[in-house]
């Protein structure tokens, strides 16, 4: 679970097509579960990213106060996480850990989205929707270690995909 907070700007190429961009902070991460432990059976990791999206938005149907929209674009991300880190499942008597190595500080992600929106009488526009953001490269390499003296392990890779519920309000200037 995480959040995305930022601002967006749109330039209307036509009444139903816009170029969009913005700047934001995104917090997202992962959870690793160890199903053989009765308590303290997970490691949770969230990191913060600076994001710079650039995309297109298409609107159709309905009236000027009610429209369907689709979004497509790319996002340049900067990850603020440390280069290497070790996360334990418990502060004392840890039974498993995740050792991660940040492979990419800057990385692109792509997004697709859809939703419903409308407008106000003075031309402002709002949109509710869902956006799926995904990466085509590994962001972090991880090693999940457990057992006595952490002798057992298996590798994992993290790609930073996420599903977002969105609300956007565009002010007309």
mmCIF file with all atom_site columns, N, CA and C in Angstrom, residues 15-17 57-70 114-119 125-128:
data_model
loop_
_atom_site.group_PDB
_atom_site.id
_atom_site.type_symbol
_atom_site.label_atom_id
_atom_site.label_alt_id
_atom_site.label_comp_id
_atom_site.label_asym_id
_atom_site.label_entity_id
_atom_site.label_seq_id
_atom_site.pdbx_PDB_ins_code
_atom_site.Cartn_x
_atom_site.Cartn_y
_atom_site.Cartn_z
_atom_site.occupancy
_atom_site.B_iso_or_equiv
_atom_site.pdbx_formal_charge
_atom_site.auth_seq_id
_atom_site.auth_comp_id
_atom_site.auth_asym_id
_atom_site.auth_atom_id
_atom_site.pdbx_PDB_model_num
ATOM 1  N N  . UNK A 1 15  ? -10.624 19.157 -28.291 1.00 0.00 ? 15  UNK A N  1
ATOM 2  C CA . UNK A 1 15  ? -11.573 19.063 -27.187 1.00 0.00 ? 15  UNK A CA 1
ATOM 3  C C  . UNK A 1 15  ? -11.491 17.725 -26.463 1.00 0.00 ? 15  UNK A C  1
ATOM 4  N N  . UNK A 1 16  ? -11.031 16.680 -27.151 1.00 0.00 ? 16  UNK A N  1
ATOM 5  C CA . UNK A 1 16  ? -11.047 15.355 -26.548 1.00 0.00 ? 16  UNK A CA 1
ATOM 6  C C  . UNK A 1 16  ? -9.659  14.713 -26.417 1.00 0.00 ? 16  UNK A C  1
ATOM 7  N N  . UNK A 1 17  ? -8.585  15.436 -26.736 1.00 0.00 ? 17  UNK A N  1
ATOM 8  C CA . UNK A 1 17  ? -7.222  14.897 -26.641 1.00 0.00 ? 17  UNK A CA 1
ATOM 9  C C  . UNK A 1 17  ? -6.348  15.898 -25.912 1.00 0.00 ? 17  UNK A C  1
ATOM 10 N N  . UNK A 1 57  ? -4.105  11.860 -22.910 1.00 0.00 ? 57  UNK A N  1
ATOM 11 C CA . UNK A 1 57  ? -5.419  11.547 -22.362 1.00 0.00 ? 57  UNK A CA 1
ATOM 12 C C  . UNK A 1 57  ? -6.452  11.722 -23.477 1.00 0.00 ? 57  UNK A C  1
ATOM 13 N N  . UNK A 1 58  ? -7.332  10.734 -23.599 1.00 0.00 ? 58  UNK A N  1
ATOM 14 C CA . UNK A 1 58  ? -8.373  10.756 -24.631 1.00 0.00 ? 58  UNK A CA 1
ATOM 15 C C  . UNK A 1 58  ? -9.734  10.727 -23.945 1.00 0.00 ? 58  UNK A C  1
ATOM 16 N N  . UNK A 1 59  ? -10.647 11.611 -24.349 1.00 0.00 ? 59  UNK A N  1
ATOM 17 C CA . UNK A 1 59  ? -11.978 11.687 -23.750 1.00 0.00 ? 59  UNK A CA 1
ATOM 18 C C  . UNK A 1 59  ? -13.027 11.533 -24.841 1.00 0.00 ? 59  UNK A C  1
ATOM 19 N N  . UNK A 1 60  ? -14.087 10.790 -24.526 1.00 0.00 ? 60  UNK A N  1
ATOM 20 C CA . UNK A 1 60  ? -15.186 10.654 -25.489 1.00 0.00 ? 60  UNK A CA 1
ATOM 21 C C  . UNK A 1 60  ? -16.489 10.324 -24.768 1.00 0.00 ? 60  UNK A C  1
ATOM 22 N N  . UNK A 1 61  ? -17.545 10.439 -25.565 1.00 0.00 ? 61  UNK A N  1
ATOM 23 C CA . UNK A 1 61  ? -18.871 10.043 -25.099 1.00 0.00 ? 61  UNK A CA 1
ATOM 24 C C  . UNK A 1 61  ? -19.516 11.051 -24.180 1.00 0.00 ? 61  UNK A C  1
ATOM 25 N N  . UNK A 1 62  ? -20.770 10.808 -23.931 1.00 0.00 ? 62  UNK A N  1
ATOM 26 C CA . UNK A 1 62  ? -21.494 11.617 -22.976 1.00 0.00 ? 62  UNK A CA 1
ATOM 27 C C  . UNK A 1 62  ? -21.663 13.054 -23.400 1.00 0.00 ? 62  UNK A C  1
ATOM 28 N N  . UNK A 1 63  ? -21.770 13.901 -22.409 1.00 0.00 ? 63  UNK A N  1
ATOM 29 C CA . UNK A 1 63  ? -21.954 15.335 -22.627 1.00 0.00 ? 63  UNK A CA 1
ATOM 30 C C  . UNK A 1 63  ? -20.697 16.057 -22.161 1.00 0.00 ? 63  UNK A C  1
ATOM 31 N N  . UNK A 1 64  ? -20.715 17.365 -22.180 1.00 0.00 ? 64  UNK A N  1
ATOM 32 C CA . UNK A 1 64  ? -19.565 18.127 -21.697 1.00 0.00 ? 64  UNK A CA 1
ATOM 33 C C  . UNK A 1 64  ? -19.385 17.951 -20.189 1.00 0.00 ? 64  UNK A C  1
ATOM 34 N N  . UNK A 1 65  ? -20.453 17.504 -19.499 1.00 0.00 ? 65  UNK A N  1
ATOM 35 C CA . UNK A 1 65  ? -20.368 17.284 -18.054 1.00 0.00 ? 65  UNK A CA 1
ATOM 36 C C  . UNK A 1 65  ? -20.118 15.830 -17.679 1.00 0.00 ? 65  UNK A C  1
ATOM 37 N N  . UNK A 1 66  ? -20.093 14.911 -18.639 1.00 0.00 ? 66  UNK A N  1
ATOM 38 C CA . UNK A 1 66  ? -19.901 13.499 -18.347 1.00 0.00 ? 66  UNK A CA 1
ATOM 39 C C  . UNK A 1 66  ? -19.147 12.836 -19.496 1.00 0.00 ? 66  UNK A C  1
ATOM 40 N N  . UNK A 1 67  ? -17.947 12.306 -19.209 1.00 0.00 ? 67  UNK A N  1
ATOM 41 C CA . UNK A 1 67  ? -17.126 11.708 -20.250 1.00 0.00 ? 67  UNK A CA 1
ATOM 42 C C  . UNK A 1 67  ? -16.373 10.487 -19.716 1.00 0.00 ? 67  UNK A C  1
ATOM 43 N N  . UNK A 1 68  ? -15.995 9.615  -20.636 1.00 0.00 ? 68  UNK A N  1
ATOM 44 C CA . UNK A 1 68  ? -15.108 8.495  -20.351 1.00 0.00 ? 68  UNK A CA 1
ATOM 45 C C  . UNK A 1 68  ? -13.719 8.921  -20.812 1.00 0.00 ? 68  UNK A C  1
ATOM 46 N N  . UNK A 1 69  ? -12.685 8.525  -20.068 1.00 0.00 ? 69  UNK A N  1
ATOM 47 C CA . UNK A 1 69  ? -11.333 8.886  -20.493 1.00 0.00 ? 69  UNK A CA 1
ATOM 48 C C  . UNK A 1 69  ? -10.402 7.676  -20.440 1.00 0.00 ? 69  UNK A C  1
ATOM 49 N N  . UNK A 1 70  ? -9.383  7.712  -21.294 1.00 0.00 ? 70  UNK A N  1
ATOM 50 C CA . UNK A 1 70  ? -8.306  6.728  -21.301 1.00 0.00 ? 70  UNK A CA 1
ATOM 51 C C  . UNK A 1 70  ? -6.992  7.497  -21.231 1.00 0.00 ? 70  UNK A C  1
ATOM 52 N N  . UNK A 1 114 ? -7.997  4.285  -17.222 1.00 0.00 ? 114 UNK A N  1
ATOM 53 C CA . UNK A 1 114 ? -9.338  4.583  -17.714 1.00 0.00 ? 114 UNK A CA 1
ATOM 54 C C  . UNK A 1 114 ? -10.184 5.067  -16.546 1.00 0.00 ? 114 UNK A C  1
ATOM 55 N N  . UNK A 1 115 ? -11.262 5.773  -16.883 1.00 0.00 ? 115 UNK A N  1
ATOM 56 C CA . UNK A 1 115 ? -12.142 6.245  -15.829 1.00 0.00 ? 115 UNK A CA 1
ATOM 57 C C  . UNK A 1 115 ? -13.270 7.100  -16.371 1.00 0.00 ? 115 UNK A C  1
ATOM 58 N N  . UNK A 1 116 ? -13.950 7.732  -15.437 1.00 0.00 ? 116 UNK A N  1
ATOM 59 C CA . UNK A 1 116 ? -15.081 8.605  -15.742 1.00 0.00 ? 116 UNK A CA 1
ATOM 60 C C  . UNK A 1 116 ? -14.770 10.003 -15.245 1.00 0.00 ? 116 UNK A C  1
ATOM 61 N N  . UNK A 1 117 ? -15.328 10.987 -15.926 1.00 0.00 ? 117 UNK A N  1
ATOM 62 C CA . UNK A 1 117 ? -15.092 12.354 -15.505 1.00 0.00 ? 117 UNK A CA 1
ATOM 63 C C  . UNK A 1 117 ? -16.201 13.269 -15.944 1.00 0.00 ? 117 UNK A C  1
ATOM 64 N N  . UNK A 1 118 ? -16.021 14.505 -15.607 1.00 0.00 ? 118 UNK A N  1
ATOM 65 C CA . UNK A 1 118 ? -17.014 15.502 -15.971 1.00 0.00 ? 118 UNK A CA 1
ATOM 66 C C  . UNK A 1 118 ? -16.424 16.886 -15.885 1.00 0.00 ? 118 UNK A C  1
ATOM 67 N N  . UNK A 1 119 ? -17.273 17.869 -16.026 1.00 0.00 ? 119 UNK A N  1
ATOM 68 C CA . UNK A 1 119 ? -16.806 19.246 -16.006 1.00 0.00 ? 119 UNK A CA 1
ATOM 69 C C  . UNK A 1 119 ? -17.747 20.142 -15.248 1.00 0.00 ? 119 UNK A C  1
ATOM 70 N N  . UNK A 1 125 ? -12.352 20.623 -15.153 1.00 0.00 ? 125 UNK A N  1
ATOM 71 C CA . UNK A 1 125 ? -12.610 19.218 -15.451 1.00 0.00 ? 125 UNK A CA 1
ATOM 72 C C  . UNK A 1 125 ? -12.120 18.342 -14.304 1.00 0.00 ? 125 UNK A C  1
ATOM 73 N N  . UNK A 1 126 ? -12.837 17.262 -14.004 1.00 0.00 ? 126 UNK A N  1
ATOM 74 C CA . UNK A 1 126 ? -12.399 16.317 -12.973 1.00 0.00 ? 126 UNK A CA 1
ATOM 75 C C  . UNK A 1 126 ? -12.510 14.903 -13.530 1.00 0.00 ? 126 UNK A C  1
ATOM 76 N N  . UNK A 1 127 ? -11.678 14.011 -12.988 1.00 0.00 ? 127 UNK A N  1
ATOM 77 C CA . UNK A 1 127 ? -11.653 12.629 -13.453 1.00 0.00 ? 127 UNK A CA 1
ATOM 78 C C  . UNK A 1 127 ? -11.437 11.682 -12.269 1.00 0.00 ? 127 UNK A C  1
ATOM 79 N N  . UNK A 1 128 ? -12.223 10.609 -12.223 1.00 0.00 ? 128 UNK A N  1
ATOM 80 C CA . UNK A 1 128 ? -12.020 9.486  -11.318 1.00 0.00 ? 128 UNK A CA 1
ATOM 81 C C  . UNK A 1 128 ? -11.585 8.313  -12.183 1.00 0.00 ? 128 UNK A C  1
#
